[in-house]
mmCIF file of the N, C-alpha and C atoms, coordinates in Angstrom:
data_MODEL
# 
_entry.id   MODEL 
# 
loop_
_atom_site.group_PDB 
_atom_site.id 
_atom_site.type_symbol 
_atom_site.label_atom_id 
_atom_site.label_alt_id 
_atom_site.label_comp_id 
_atom_site.label_asym_id 
_atom_site.label_entity_id 
_atom_site.label_seq_id 
_atom_site.pdbx_PDB_ins_code 
_atom_site.Cartn_x 
_atom_site.Cartn_y 
_atom_site.Cartn_z 
_atom_site.occupancy 
_atom_site.B_iso_or_equiv 
_atom_site.pdbx_formal_charge 
_atom_site.auth_seq_id 
_atom_site.auth_comp_id 
_atom_site.auth_asym_id 
_atom_site.auth_atom_id 
_atom_site.pdbx_PDB_model_num 
ATOM 1   N N  . MET A 1 1  ? 42.095  73.875 120.622 1.00 0.00 ? 1  MET A N  1 
ATOM 2   C CA . MET A 1 1  ? 43.265  73.332 121.254 1.00 0.00 ? 1  MET A CA 1 
ATOM 3   C C  . MET A 1 1  ? 43.764  72.165 120.402 1.00 0.00 ? 1  MET A C  1 
ATOM 4   N N  . PRO A 1 2  ? 45.028  72.194 120.001 1.00 0.00 ? 2  PRO A N  1 
ATOM 5   C CA . PRO A 1 2  ? 45.541  71.125 119.147 1.00 0.00 ? 2  PRO A CA 1 
ATOM 6   C C  . PRO A 1 2  ? 45.642  69.816 119.930 1.00 0.00 ? 2  PRO A C  1 
ATOM 7   N N  . ASN A 1 3  ? 45.527  68.721 119.187 1.00 0.00 ? 3  ASN A N  1 
ATOM 8   C CA . ASN A 1 3  ? 45.667  67.406 119.814 1.00 0.00 ? 3  ASN A CA 1 
ATOM 9   C C  . ASN A 1 3  ? 47.103  67.234 120.280 1.00 0.00 ? 3  ASN A C  1 
ATOM 10  N N  . SER A 1 4  ? 47.264  66.897 121.548 1.00 0.00 ? 4  SER A N  1 
ATOM 11  C CA . SER A 1 4  ? 48.605  66.652 122.056 1.00 0.00 ? 4  SER A CA 1 
ATOM 12  C C  . SER A 1 4  ? 48.738  65.177 122.369 1.00 0.00 ? 4  SER A C  1 
ATOM 13  N N  . SER A 1 5  ? 49.861  64.623 122.006 1.00 0.00 ? 5  SER A N  1 
ATOM 14  C CA . SER A 1 5  ? 50.121  63.215 122.275 1.00 0.00 ? 5  SER A CA 1 
ATOM 15  C C  . SER A 1 5  ? 51.493  63.089 122.907 1.00 0.00 ? 5  SER A C  1 
ATOM 16  N N  . ASN A 1 6  ? 51.740  61.951 123.471 1.00 0.00 ? 6  ASN A N  1 
ATOM 17  C CA . ASN A 1 6  ? 53.030  61.709 124.109 1.00 0.00 ? 6  ASN A CA 1 
ATOM 18  C C  . ASN A 1 6  ? 54.085  61.250 123.122 1.00 0.00 ? 6  ASN A C  1 
ATOM 19  N N  . GLN A 1 7  ? 53.703  60.987 121.894 1.00 0.00 ? 7  GLN A N  1 
ATOM 20  C CA . GLN A 1 7  ? 54.645  60.532 120.887 1.00 0.00 ? 7  GLN A CA 1 
ATOM 21  C C  . GLN A 1 7  ? 55.364  61.737 120.290 1.00 0.00 ? 7  GLN A C  1 
ATOM 22  N N  . PRO A 1 8  ? 56.712  61.658 120.228 1.00 0.00 ? 8  PRO A N  1 
ATOM 23  C CA . PRO A 1 8  ? 57.438  62.777 119.620 1.00 0.00 ? 8  PRO A CA 1 
ATOM 24  C C  . PRO A 1 8  ? 57.172  62.832 118.119 1.00 0.00 ? 8  PRO A C  1 
ATOM 25  N N  . SER A 1 9  ? 57.080  64.036 117.592 1.00 0.00 ? 9  SER A N  1 
ATOM 26  C CA . SER A 1 9  ? 56.842  64.164 116.161 1.00 0.00 ? 9  SER A CA 1 
ATOM 27  C C  . SER A 1 9  ? 58.146  63.942 115.408 1.00 0.00 ? 9  SER A C  1 
ATOM 28  N N  . GLU A 1 10 ? 58.033  63.452 114.206 1.00 0.00 ? 10 GLU A N  1 
ATOM 29  C CA . GLU A 1 10 ? 59.203  63.237 113.375 1.00 0.00 ? 10 GLU A CA 1 
ATOM 30  C C  . GLU A 1 10 ? 59.742  64.586 112.903 1.00 0.00 ? 10 GLU A C  1 
ATOM 31  N N  . PRO A 1 11 ? 61.076  64.735 112.859 1.00 0.00 ? 11 PRO A N  1 
ATOM 32  C CA . PRO A 1 11 ? 61.612  66.007 112.383 1.00 0.00 ? 11 PRO A CA 1 
ATOM 33  C C  . PRO A 1 11 ? 61.280  66.221 110.910 1.00 0.00 ? 11 PRO A C  1 
ATOM 34  N N  . THR A 1 12 ? 61.004  67.449 110.564 1.00 0.00 ? 12 THR A N  1 
ATOM 35  C CA . THR A 1 12 ? 60.688  67.751 109.172 1.00 0.00 ? 12 THR A CA 1 
ATOM 36  C C  . THR A 1 12 ? 61.960  67.682 108.343 1.00 0.00 ? 12 THR A C  1 
ATOM 37  N N  . LYS A 1 13 ? 61.801  67.534 107.050 1.00 0.00 ? 13 LYS A N  1 
ATOM 38  C CA . LYS A 1 13 ? 62.958  67.429 106.168 1.00 0.00 ? 13 LYS A CA 1 
ATOM 39  C C  . LYS A 1 13 ? 63.781  68.717 106.214 1.00 0.00 ? 13 LYS A C  1 
ATOM 40  N N  . LEU A 1 14 ? 63.108  69.854 106.245 1.00 0.00 ? 14 LEU A N  1 
ATOM 41  C CA . LEU A 1 14 ? 63.806  71.134 106.302 1.00 0.00 ? 14 LEU A CA 1 
ATOM 42  C C  . LEU A 1 14 ? 64.586  71.258 107.609 1.00 0.00 ? 14 LEU A C  1 
ATOM 43  N N  . ASN A 1 15 ? 63.985  70.844 108.723 1.00 0.00 ? 15 ASN A N  1 
ATOM 44  C CA . ASN A 1 15 ? 64.650  70.891 110.008 1.00 0.00 ? 15 ASN A CA 1 
ATOM 45  C C  . ASN A 1 15 ? 65.884  69.999 110.004 1.00 0.00 ? 15 ASN A C  1 
ATOM 46  N N  . THR A 1 16 ? 65.799  68.810 109.427 1.00 0.00 ? 16 THR A N  1 
ATOM 47  C CA . THR A 1 16 ? 66.917  67.883 109.371 1.00 0.00 ? 16 THR A CA 1 
ATOM 48  C C  . THR A 1 16 ? 68.032  68.445 108.498 1.00 0.00 ? 16 THR A C  1 
ATOM 49  N N  . LYS A 1 17 ? 67.673  69.044 107.380 1.00 0.00 ? 17 LYS A N  1 
ATOM 50  C CA . LYS A 1 17 ? 68.681  69.603 106.481 1.00 0.00 ? 17 LYS A CA 1 
ATOM 51  C C  . LYS A 1 17 ? 69.446  70.737 107.168 1.00 0.00 ? 17 LYS A C  1 
ATOM 52  N N  . GLY A 1 18 ? 68.729  71.613 107.839 1.00 0.00 ? 18 GLY A N  1 
ATOM 53  C CA . GLY A 1 18 ? 69.383  72.699 108.566 1.00 0.00 ? 18 GLY A CA 1 
ATOM 54  C C  . GLY A 1 18 ? 70.260  72.186 109.688 1.00 0.00 ? 18 GLY A C  1 
ATOM 55  N N  . ALA A 1 19 ? 69.807  71.141 110.366 1.00 0.00 ? 19 ALA A N  1 
ATOM 56  C CA . ALA A 1 19 ? 70.587  70.557 111.455 1.00 0.00 ? 19 ALA A CA 1 
ATOM 57  C C  . ALA A 1 19 ? 71.883  69.959 110.927 1.00 0.00 ? 19 ALA A C  1 
ATOM 58  N N  . VAL A 1 20 ? 71.821  69.313 109.783 1.00 0.00 ? 20 VAL A N  1 
ATOM 59  C CA . VAL A 1 20 ? 73.026  68.721 109.195 1.00 0.00 ? 20 VAL A CA 1 
ATOM 60  C C  . VAL A 1 20 ? 74.013  69.817 108.793 1.00 0.00 ? 20 VAL A C  1 
ATOM 61  N N  . ILE A 1 21 ? 73.512  70.874 108.194 1.00 0.00 ? 21 ILE A N  1 
ATOM 62  C CA . ILE A 1 21 ? 74.393  71.970 107.761 1.00 0.00 ? 21 ILE A CA 1 
ATOM 63  C C  . ILE A 1 21 ? 75.077  72.610 108.960 1.00 0.00 ? 21 ILE A C  1 
ATOM 64  N N  . TRP A 1 22 ? 74.303  72.935 110.005 1.00 0.00 ? 22 TRP A N  1 
ATOM 65  C CA . TRP A 1 22 ? 74.905  73.566 111.176 1.00 0.00 ? 22 TRP A CA 1 
ATOM 66  C C  . TRP A 1 22 ? 75.847  72.629 111.921 1.00 0.00 ? 22 TRP A C  1 
ATOM 67  N N  . ALA A 1 23 ? 75.542  71.345 111.958 1.00 0.00 ? 23 ALA A N  1 
ATOM 68  C CA . ALA A 1 23 ? 76.426  70.377 112.607 1.00 0.00 ? 23 ALA A CA 1 
ATOM 69  C C  . ALA A 1 23 ? 77.759  70.304 111.860 1.00 0.00 ? 23 ALA A C  1 
ATOM 70  N N  . ALA A 1 24 ? 77.705  70.335 110.534 1.00 0.00 ? 24 ALA A N  1 
ATOM 71  C CA . ALA A 1 24 ? 78.932  70.302 109.740 1.00 0.00 ? 24 ALA A CA 1 
ATOM 72  C C  . ALA A 1 24 ? 79.769  71.561 109.973 1.00 0.00 ? 24 ALA A C  1 
ATOM 73  N N  . VAL A 1 25 ? 79.119  72.712 110.018 1.00 0.00 ? 25 VAL A N  1 
ATOM 74  C CA . VAL A 1 25 ? 79.843  73.965 110.245 1.00 0.00 ? 25 VAL A CA 1 
ATOM 75  C C  . VAL A 1 25 ? 80.511  73.958 111.616 1.00 0.00 ? 25 VAL A C  1 
ATOM 76  N N  . VAL A 1 26 ? 79.766  73.570 112.637 1.00 0.00 ? 26 VAL A N  1 
ATOM 77  C CA . VAL A 1 26 ? 80.315  73.537 113.996 1.00 0.00 ? 26 VAL A CA 1 
ATOM 78  C C  . VAL A 1 26 ? 81.436  72.506 114.094 1.00 0.00 ? 26 VAL A C  1 
ATOM 79  N N  . GLY A 1 27 ? 81.269  71.351 113.445 1.00 0.00 ? 27 GLY A N  1 
ATOM 80  C CA . GLY A 1 27 ? 82.300  70.320 113.454 1.00 0.00 ? 27 GLY A CA 1 
ATOM 81  C C  . GLY A 1 27 ? 83.585  70.776 112.789 1.00 0.00 ? 27 GLY A C  1 
ATOM 82  N N  . ILE A 1 28 ? 83.471  71.466 111.662 1.00 0.00 ? 28 ILE A N  1 
ATOM 83  C CA . ILE A 1 28 ? 84.660  71.957 110.957 1.00 0.00 ? 28 ILE A CA 1 
ATOM 84  C C  . ILE A 1 28 ? 85.373  73.024 111.783 1.00 0.00 ? 28 ILE A C  1 
ATOM 85  N N  . ILE A 1 29 ? 84.612  73.902 112.417 1.00 0.00 ? 29 ILE A N  1 
ATOM 86  C CA . ILE A 1 29 ? 85.225  74.923 113.275 1.00 0.00 ? 29 ILE A CA 1 
ATOM 87  C C  . ILE A 1 29 ? 85.953  74.265 114.440 1.00 0.00 ? 29 ILE A C  1 
ATOM 88  N N  . THR A 1 30 ? 85.334  73.248 115.038 1.00 0.00 ? 30 THR A N  1 
ATOM 89  C CA . THR A 1 30 ? 85.972  72.532 116.145 1.00 0.00 ? 30 THR A CA 1 
ATOM 90  C C  . THR A 1 30 ? 87.241  71.836 115.677 1.00 0.00 ? 30 THR A C  1 
ATOM 91  N N  . LEU A 1 31 ? 87.191  71.208 114.505 1.00 0.00 ? 31 LEU A N  1 
ATOM 92  C CA . LEU A 1 31 ? 88.370  70.564 113.953 1.00 0.00 ? 31 LEU A CA 1 
ATOM 93  C C  . LEU A 1 31 ? 89.517  71.566 113.816 1.00 0.00 ? 31 LEU A C  1 
ATOM 94  N N  . GLY A 1 32 ? 89.218  72.728 113.273 1.00 0.00 ? 32 GLY A N  1 
ATOM 95  C CA . GLY A 1 32 ? 90.242  73.752 113.101 1.00 0.00 ? 32 GLY A CA 1 
ATOM 96  C C  . GLY A 1 32 ? 90.817  74.243 114.417 1.00 0.00 ? 32 GLY A C  1 
ATOM 97  N N  . LEU A 1 33 ? 89.955  74.444 115.402 1.00 0.00 ? 33 LEU A N  1 
ATOM 98  C CA . LEU A 1 33 ? 90.430  74.905 116.712 1.00 0.00 ? 33 LEU A CA 1 
ATOM 99  C C  . LEU A 1 33 ? 91.315  73.868 117.392 1.00 0.00 ? 33 LEU A C  1 
ATOM 100 N N  . VAL A 1 34 ? 90.900  72.617 117.373 1.00 0.00 ? 34 VAL A N  1 
ATOM 101 C CA . VAL A 1 34 ? 91.710  71.565 117.995 1.00 0.00 ? 34 VAL A CA 1 
ATOM 102 C C  . VAL A 1 34 ? 93.036  71.434 117.266 1.00 0.00 ? 34 VAL A C  1 
ATOM 103 N N  . PHE A 1 35 ? 93.011  71.474 115.958 1.00 0.00 ? 35 PHE A N  1 
ATOM 104 C CA . PHE A 1 35 ? 94.240  71.392 115.162 1.00 0.00 ? 35 PHE A CA 1 
ATOM 105 C C  . PHE A 1 35 ? 95.190  72.541 115.512 1.00 0.00 ? 35 PHE A C  1 
ATOM 106 N N  . TRP A 1 36 ? 94.644  73.734 115.671 1.00 0.00 ? 36 TRP A N  1 
ATOM 107 C CA . TRP A 1 36 ? 95.459  74.904 115.994 1.00 0.00 ? 36 TRP A CA 1 
ATOM 108 C C  . TRP A 1 36 ? 95.990  74.852 117.424 1.00 0.00 ? 36 TRP A C  1 
ATOM 109 N N  . ILE A 1 37 ? 95.132  74.440 118.375 1.00 0.00 ? 37 ILE A N  1 
ATOM 110 C CA . ILE A 1 37 ? 95.540  74.389 119.777 1.00 0.00 ? 37 ILE A CA 1 
ATOM 111 C C  . ILE A 1 37 ? 96.663  73.373 119.995 1.00 0.00 ? 37 ILE A C  1 
ATOM 112 N N  . LEU A 1 38 ? 96.627  72.265 119.278 1.00 0.00 ? 38 LEU A N  1 
ATOM 113 C CA . LEU A 1 38 ? 97.663  71.246 119.425 1.00 0.00 ? 38 LEU A CA 1 
ATOM 114 C C  . LEU A 1 38 ? 98.839  71.491 118.480 1.00 0.00 ? 38 LEU A C  1 
ATOM 115 N N  . GLY A 1 39 ? 99.183  72.728 118.272 1.00 0.00 ? 39 GLY A N  1 
ATOM 116 C CA . GLY A 1 39 ? 100.227 73.109 117.324 1.00 0.00 ? 39 GLY A CA 1 
ATOM 117 C C  . GLY A 1 39 ? 101.596 72.513 117.593 1.00 0.00 ? 39 GLY A C  1 
ATOM 118 N N  . SER A 1 40 ? 101.914 72.178 118.843 1.00 0.00 ? 40 SER A N  1 
ATOM 119 C CA . SER A 1 40 ? 103.230 71.639 119.160 1.00 0.00 ? 40 SER A CA 1 
ATOM 120 C C  . SER A 1 40 ? 103.308 70.127 118.947 1.00 0.00 ? 40 SER A C  1 
ATOM 121 N N  . GLN A 1 41 ? 102.198 69.485 118.656 1.00 0.00 ? 41 GLN A N  1 
ATOM 122 C CA . GLN A 1 41 ? 102.173 68.031 118.432 1.00 0.00 ? 41 GLN A CA 1 
ATOM 123 C C  . GLN A 1 41 ? 102.475 67.721 116.966 1.00 0.00 ? 41 GLN A C  1 
ATOM 124 N N  . SER A 1 42 ? 102.668 66.441 116.666 1.00 0.00 ? 42 SER A N  1 
ATOM 125 C CA . SER A 1 42 ? 102.917 66.047 115.282 1.00 0.00 ? 42 SER A CA 1 
ATOM 126 C C  . SER A 1 42 ? 101.647 66.242 114.453 1.00 0.00 ? 42 SER A C  1 
ATOM 127 N N  . PHE A 1 43 ? 101.828 66.268 113.141 1.00 0.00 ? 43 PHE A N  1 
ATOM 128 C CA . PHE A 1 43 ? 100.699 66.492 112.241 1.00 0.00 ? 43 PHE A CA 1 
ATOM 129 C C  . PHE A 1 43 ? 99.635  65.407 112.401 1.00 0.00 ? 43 PHE A C  1 
ATOM 130 N N  . ALA A 1 44 ? 100.068 64.148 112.517 1.00 0.00 ? 44 ALA A N  1 
ATOM 131 C CA . ALA A 1 44 ? 99.125  63.035 112.625 1.00 0.00 ? 44 ALA A CA 1 
ATOM 132 C C  . ALA A 1 44 ? 98.286  63.152 113.899 1.00 0.00 ? 44 ALA A C  1 
ATOM 133 N N  . VAL A 1 45 ? 98.916  63.480 115.018 1.00 0.00 ? 45 VAL A N  1 
ATOM 134 C CA . VAL A 1 45 ? 98.197  63.621 116.285 1.00 0.00 ? 45 VAL A CA 1 
ATOM 135 C C  . VAL A 1 45 ? 97.196  64.765 116.194 1.00 0.00 ? 45 VAL A C  1 
ATOM 136 N N  . ARG A 1 46 ? 97.620  65.874 115.619 1.00 0.00 ? 46 ARG A N  1 
ATOM 137 C CA . ARG A 1 46 ? 96.730  67.030 115.470 1.00 0.00 ? 46 ARG A CA 1 
ATOM 138 C C  . ARG A 1 46 ? 95.533  66.689 114.599 1.00 0.00 ? 46 ARG A C  1 
ATOM 139 N N  . LEU A 1 47 ? 95.778  65.983 113.505 1.00 0.00 ? 47 LEU A N  1 
ATOM 140 C CA . LEU A 1 47 ? 94.708  65.631 112.584 1.00 0.00 ? 47 LEU A CA 1 
ATOM 141 C C  . LEU A 1 47 ? 93.724  64.648 113.214 1.00 0.00 ? 47 LEU A C  1 
ATOM 142 N N  . ILE A 1 48 ? 94.230  63.614 113.867 1.00 0.00 ? 48 ILE A N  1 
ATOM 143 C CA . ILE A 1 48 ? 93.360  62.617 114.501 1.00 0.00 ? 48 ILE A CA 1 
ATOM 144 C C  . ILE A 1 48 ? 92.527  63.261 115.602 1.00 0.00 ? 48 ILE A C  1 
ATOM 145 N N  . ALA A 1 49 ? 93.152  64.061 116.462 1.00 0.00 ? 49 ALA A N  1 
ATOM 146 C CA . ALA A 1 49 ? 92.420  64.724 117.551 1.00 0.00 ? 49 ALA A CA 1 
ATOM 147 C C  . ALA A 1 49 ? 91.396  65.710 116.987 1.00 0.00 ? 49 ALA A C  1 
ATOM 148 N N  . GLY A 1 50 ? 91.751  66.428 115.936 1.00 0.00 ? 50 GLY A N  1 
ATOM 149 C CA . GLY A 1 50 ? 90.833  67.381 115.324 1.00 0.00 ? 50 GLY A CA 1 
ATOM 150 C C  . GLY A 1 50 ? 89.617  66.707 114.726 1.00 0.00 ? 50 GLY A C  1 
ATOM 151 N N  . VAL A 1 51 ? 89.846  65.622 114.004 1.00 0.00 ? 51 VAL A N  1 
ATOM 152 C CA . VAL A 1 51 ? 88.728  64.891 113.390 1.00 0.00 ? 51 VAL A CA 1 
ATOM 153 C C  . VAL A 1 51 ? 87.846  64.283 114.468 1.00 0.00 ? 51 VAL A C  1 
ATOM 154 N N  . ALA A 1 52 ? 88.457  63.664 115.489 1.00 0.00 ? 52 ALA A N  1 
ATOM 155 C CA . ALA A 1 52 ? 87.666  63.051 116.567 1.00 0.00 ? 52 ALA A CA 1 
ATOM 156 C C  . ALA A 1 52 ? 86.829  64.105 117.293 1.00 0.00 ? 52 ALA A C  1 
ATOM 157 N N  . GLY A 1 53 ? 87.439  65.231 117.617 1.00 0.00 ? 53 GLY A N  1 
ATOM 158 C CA . GLY A 1 53 ? 86.708  66.304 118.296 1.00 0.00 ? 53 GLY A CA 1 
ATOM 159 C C  . GLY A 1 53 ? 85.625  66.898 117.420 1.00 0.00 ? 53 GLY A C  1 
ATOM 160 N N  . GLY A 1 54 ? 85.931  67.109 116.157 1.00 0.00 ? 54 GLY A N  1 
ATOM 161 C CA . GLY A 1 54 ? 84.960  67.679 115.233 1.00 0.00 ? 54 GLY A CA 1 
ATOM 162 C C  . GLY A 1 54 ? 83.757  66.786 115.028 1.00 0.00 ? 54 GLY A C  1 
ATOM 163 N N  . VAL A 1 55 ? 83.992  65.489 114.894 1.00 0.00 ? 55 VAL A N  1 
ATOM 164 C CA . VAL A 1 55 ? 82.886  64.544 114.706 1.00 0.00 ? 55 VAL A CA 1 
ATOM 165 C C  . VAL A 1 55 ? 82.029  64.482 115.965 1.00 0.00 ? 55 VAL A C  1 
ATOM 166 N N  . ALA A 1 56 ? 82.679  64.433 117.130 1.00 0.00 ? 56 ALA A N  1 
ATOM 167 C CA . ALA A 1 56 ? 81.923  64.357 118.388 1.00 0.00 ? 56 ALA A CA 1 
ATOM 168 C C  . ALA A 1 56 ? 81.035  65.590 118.575 1.00 0.00 ? 56 ALA A C  1 
ATOM 169 N N  . VAL A 1 57 ? 81.584  66.759 118.334 1.00 0.00 ? 57 VAL A N  1 
ATOM 170 C CA . VAL A 1 57 ? 80.812  67.990 118.502 1.00 0.00 ? 57 VAL A CA 1 
ATOM 171 C C  . VAL A 1 57 ? 79.719  68.093 117.442 1.00 0.00 ? 57 VAL A C  1 
ATOM 172 N N  . ALA A 1 58 ? 80.010  67.686 116.226 1.00 0.00 ? 58 ALA A N  1 
ATOM 173 C CA . ALA A 1 58 ? 79.006  67.728 115.158 1.00 0.00 ? 58 ALA A CA 1 
ATOM 174 C C  . ALA A 1 58 ? 77.835  66.798 115.469 1.00 0.00 ? 58 ALA A C  1 
ATOM 175 N N  . MET A 1 59 ? 78.130  65.592 115.951 1.00 0.00 ? 59 MET A N  1 
ATOM 176 C CA . MET A 1 59 ? 77.050  64.663 116.300 1.00 0.00 ? 59 MET A CA 1 
ATOM 177 C C  . MET A 1 59 ? 76.206  65.210 117.438 1.00 0.00 ? 59 MET A C  1 
ATOM 178 N N  . SER A 1 60 ? 76.850  65.767 118.430 1.00 0.00 ? 60 SER A N  1 
ATOM 179 C CA . SER A 1 60 ? 76.128  66.337 119.562 1.00 0.00 ? 60 SER A CA 1 
ATOM 180 C C  . SER A 1 60 ? 75.254  67.515 119.114 1.00 0.00 ? 60 SER A C  1 
ATOM 181 N N  . SER A 1 61 ? 75.811  68.366 118.280 1.00 0.00 ? 61 SER A N  1 
ATOM 182 C CA . SER A 1 61 ? 75.077  69.520 117.774 1.00 0.00 ? 61 SER A CA 1 
ATOM 183 C C  . SER A 1 61 ? 73.867  69.079 116.941 1.00 0.00 ? 61 SER A C  1 
ATOM 184 N N  . TYR A 1 62 ? 74.050  68.072 116.103 1.00 0.00 ? 62 TYR A N  1 
ATOM 185 C CA . TYR A 1 62 ? 72.954  67.570 115.275 1.00 0.00 ? 62 TYR A CA 1 
ATOM 186 C C  . TYR A 1 62 ? 71.823  67.017 116.142 1.00 0.00 ? 62 TYR A C  1 
ATOM 187 N N  . ARG A 1 63 ? 72.184  66.190 117.109 1.00 0.00 ? 63 ARG A N  1 
ATOM 188 C CA . ARG A 1 63 ? 71.164  65.592 117.977 1.00 0.00 ? 63 ARG A CA 1 
ATOM 189 C C  . ARG A 1 63 ? 70.387  66.650 118.738 1.00 0.00 ? 63 ARG A C  1 
ATOM 190 N N  . LYS A 1 64 ? 71.098  67.629 119.271 1.00 0.00 ? 64 LYS A N  1 
ATOM 191 C CA . LYS A 1 64 ? 70.423  68.683 120.030 1.00 0.00 ? 64 LYS A CA 1 
ATOM 192 C C  . LYS A 1 64 ? 69.532  69.513 119.114 1.00 0.00 ? 64 LYS A C  1 
ATOM 193 N N  . SER A 1 65 ? 70.002  69.819 117.927 1.00 0.00 ? 65 SER A N  1 
ATOM 194 C CA . SER A 1 65 ? 69.226  70.631 116.998 1.00 0.00 ? 65 SER A CA 1 
ATOM 195 C C  . SER A 1 65 ? 67.953  69.923 116.563 1.00 0.00 ? 65 SER A C  1 
ATOM 196 N N  . VAL A 1 66 ? 68.047  68.652 116.237 1.00 0.00 ? 66 VAL A N  1 
ATOM 197 C CA . VAL A 1 66 ? 66.862  67.903 115.810 1.00 0.00 ? 66 VAL A CA 1 
ATOM 198 C C  . VAL A 1 66 ? 65.892  67.756 116.971 1.00 0.00 ? 66 VAL A C  1 
ATOM 199 N N  . LYS A 1 67 ? 66.410  67.481 118.158 1.00 0.00 ? 67 LYS A N  1 
ATOM 200 C CA . LYS A 1 67 ? 65.544  67.331 119.335 1.00 0.00 ? 67 LYS A CA 1 
ATOM 201 C C  . LYS A 1 67 ? 64.830  68.642 119.642 1.00 0.00 ? 67 LYS A C  1 
ATOM 202 N N  . THR A 1 68 ? 65.534  69.746 119.598 1.00 0.00 ? 68 THR A N  1 
ATOM 203 C CA . THR A 1 68 ? 64.942  71.055 119.863 1.00 0.00 ? 68 THR A CA 1 
ATOM 204 C C  . THR A 1 68 ? 63.932  71.419 118.785 1.00 0.00 ? 68 THR A C  1 
ATOM 205 N N  . GLY A 1 69 ? 64.244  71.148 117.539 1.00 0.00 ? 69 GLY A N  1 
ATOM 206 C CA . GLY A 1 69 ? 63.326  71.444 116.442 1.00 0.00 ? 69 GLY A CA 1 
ATOM 207 C C  . GLY A 1 69 ? 62.055  70.645 116.538 1.00 0.00 ? 69 GLY A C  1 
ATOM 208 N N  . SER A 1 70 ? 62.152  69.390 116.927 1.00 0.00 ? 70 SER A N  1 
ATOM 209 C CA . SER A 1 70 ? 60.960  68.554 117.076 1.00 0.00 ? 70 SER A CA 1 
ATOM 210 C C  . SER A 1 70 ? 60.079  69.071 118.194 1.00 0.00 ? 70 SER A C  1 
ATOM 211 N N  . LYS A 1 71 ? 60.699  69.536 119.261 1.00 0.00 ? 71 LYS A N  1 
ATOM 212 C CA . LYS A 1 71 ? 59.939  70.054 120.396 1.00 0.00 ? 71 LYS A CA 1 
ATOM 213 C C  . LYS A 1 71 ? 59.164  71.302 119.977 1.00 0.00 ? 71 LYS A C  1 
ATOM 214 N N  . PHE A 1 72 ? 59.800  72.183 119.208 1.00 0.00 ? 72 PHE A N  1 
ATOM 215 C CA . PHE A 1 72 ? 59.126  73.390 118.774 1.00 0.00 ? 72 PHE A CA 1 
ATOM 216 C C  . PHE A 1 72 ? 58.005  73.067 117.779 1.00 0.00 ? 72 PHE A C  1 
ATOM 217 N N  . ASP A 1 73 ? 58.220  72.101 116.899 1.00 0.00 ? 73 ASP A N  1 
ATOM 218 C CA . ASP A 1 73 ? 57.173  71.706 115.965 1.00 0.00 ? 73 ASP A CA 1 
ATOM 219 C C  . ASP A 1 73 ? 55.966  71.162 116.693 1.00 0.00 ? 73 ASP A C  1 
ATOM 220 N N  . ALA A 1 74 ? 56.194  70.400 117.751 1.00 0.00 ? 74 ALA A N  1 
ATOM 221 C CA . ALA A 1 74 ? 55.091  69.826 118.515 1.00 0.00 ? 74 ALA A CA 1 
ATOM 222 C C  . ALA A 1 74 ? 54.306  70.928 119.228 1.00 0.00 ? 74 ALA A C  1 
ATOM 223 N N  . GLN A 1 75 ? 54.981  71.973 119.686 1.00 0.00 ? 75 GLN A N  1 
ATOM 224 C CA . GLN A 1 75 ? 54.303  73.078 120.370 1.00 0.00 ? 75 GLN A CA 1 
ATOM 225 C C  . GLN A 1 75 ? 53.460  73.885 119.395 1.00 0.00 ? 75 GLN A C  1 
ATOM 226 N N  . ASP A 1 76 ? 53.891  73.957 118.143 1.00 0.00 ? 76 ASP A N  1 
ATOM 227 C CA . ASP A 1 76 ? 53.161  74.720 117.132 1.00 0.00 ? 76 ASP A CA 1 
ATOM 228 C C  . ASP A 1 76 ? 52.029  73.915 116.512 1.00 0.00 ? 76 ASP A C  1 
ATOM 229 N N  . GLY A 1 77 ? 51.814  72.719 116.991 1.00 0.00 ? 77 GLY A N  1 
ATOM 230 C CA . GLY A 1 77 ? 50.771  71.888 116.420 1.00 0.00 ? 77 GLY A CA 1 
ATOM 231 C C  . GLY A 1 77 ? 51.215  71.179 115.162 1.00 0.00 ? 77 GLY A C  1 
ATOM 232 N N  . GLY A 1 78 ? 52.528  71.101 114.936 1.00 0.00 ? 78 GLY A N  1 
ATOM 233 C CA . GLY A 1 78 ? 53.045  70.401 113.763 1.00 0.00 ? 78 GLY A CA 1 
ATOM 234 C C  . GLY A 1 78 ? 52.975  71.207 112.490 1.00 0.00 ? 78 GLY A C  1 
ATOM 235 N N  . GLU A 1 79 ? 52.590  72.468 112.566 1.00 0.00 ? 79 GLU A N  1 
ATOM 236 C CA . GLU A 1 79 ? 52.487  73.303 111.382 1.00 0.00 ? 79 GLU A CA 1 
ATOM 237 C C  . GLU A 1 79 ? 53.825  73.941 111.096 1.00 0.00 ? 79 GLU A C  1 
ATOM 238 N N  . SER A 1 80 ? 54.264  73.880 109.857 1.00 0.00 ? 80 SER A N  1 
ATOM 239 C CA . SER A 1 80 ? 55.497  74.554 109.492 1.00 0.00 ? 80 SER A CA 1 
ATOM 240 C C  . SER A 1 80 ? 55.166  75.897 108.868 1.00 0.00 ? 80 SER A C  1 
ATOM 241 N N  . LYS A 1 81 ? 56.018  76.838 109.128 1.00 0.00 ? 81 LYS A N  1 
ATOM 242 C CA . LYS A 1 81 ? 55.777  78.206 108.652 1.00 0.00 ? 81 LYS A CA 1 
ATOM 243 C C  . LYS A 1 81 ? 56.586  78.513 107.432 1.00 0.00 ? 81 LYS A C  1 
# 
């Protein structure tokens, strides 16, 4: 039985890199969707809303991905495959 502790394990470098890549992809897609949905607004409004939405979704996606990855690493005993 692996040693279990209450301390969360640090995310692995590979897990962090994948989380950053997926957060960027999701953020860019969100930026594009918001920009397209606000088609009747001025360019500046569309751009500002798109960037704000994209950054917010990317940050949320990154945090969730790293948190989920750490949880799975802890269940596997910290061993990476």
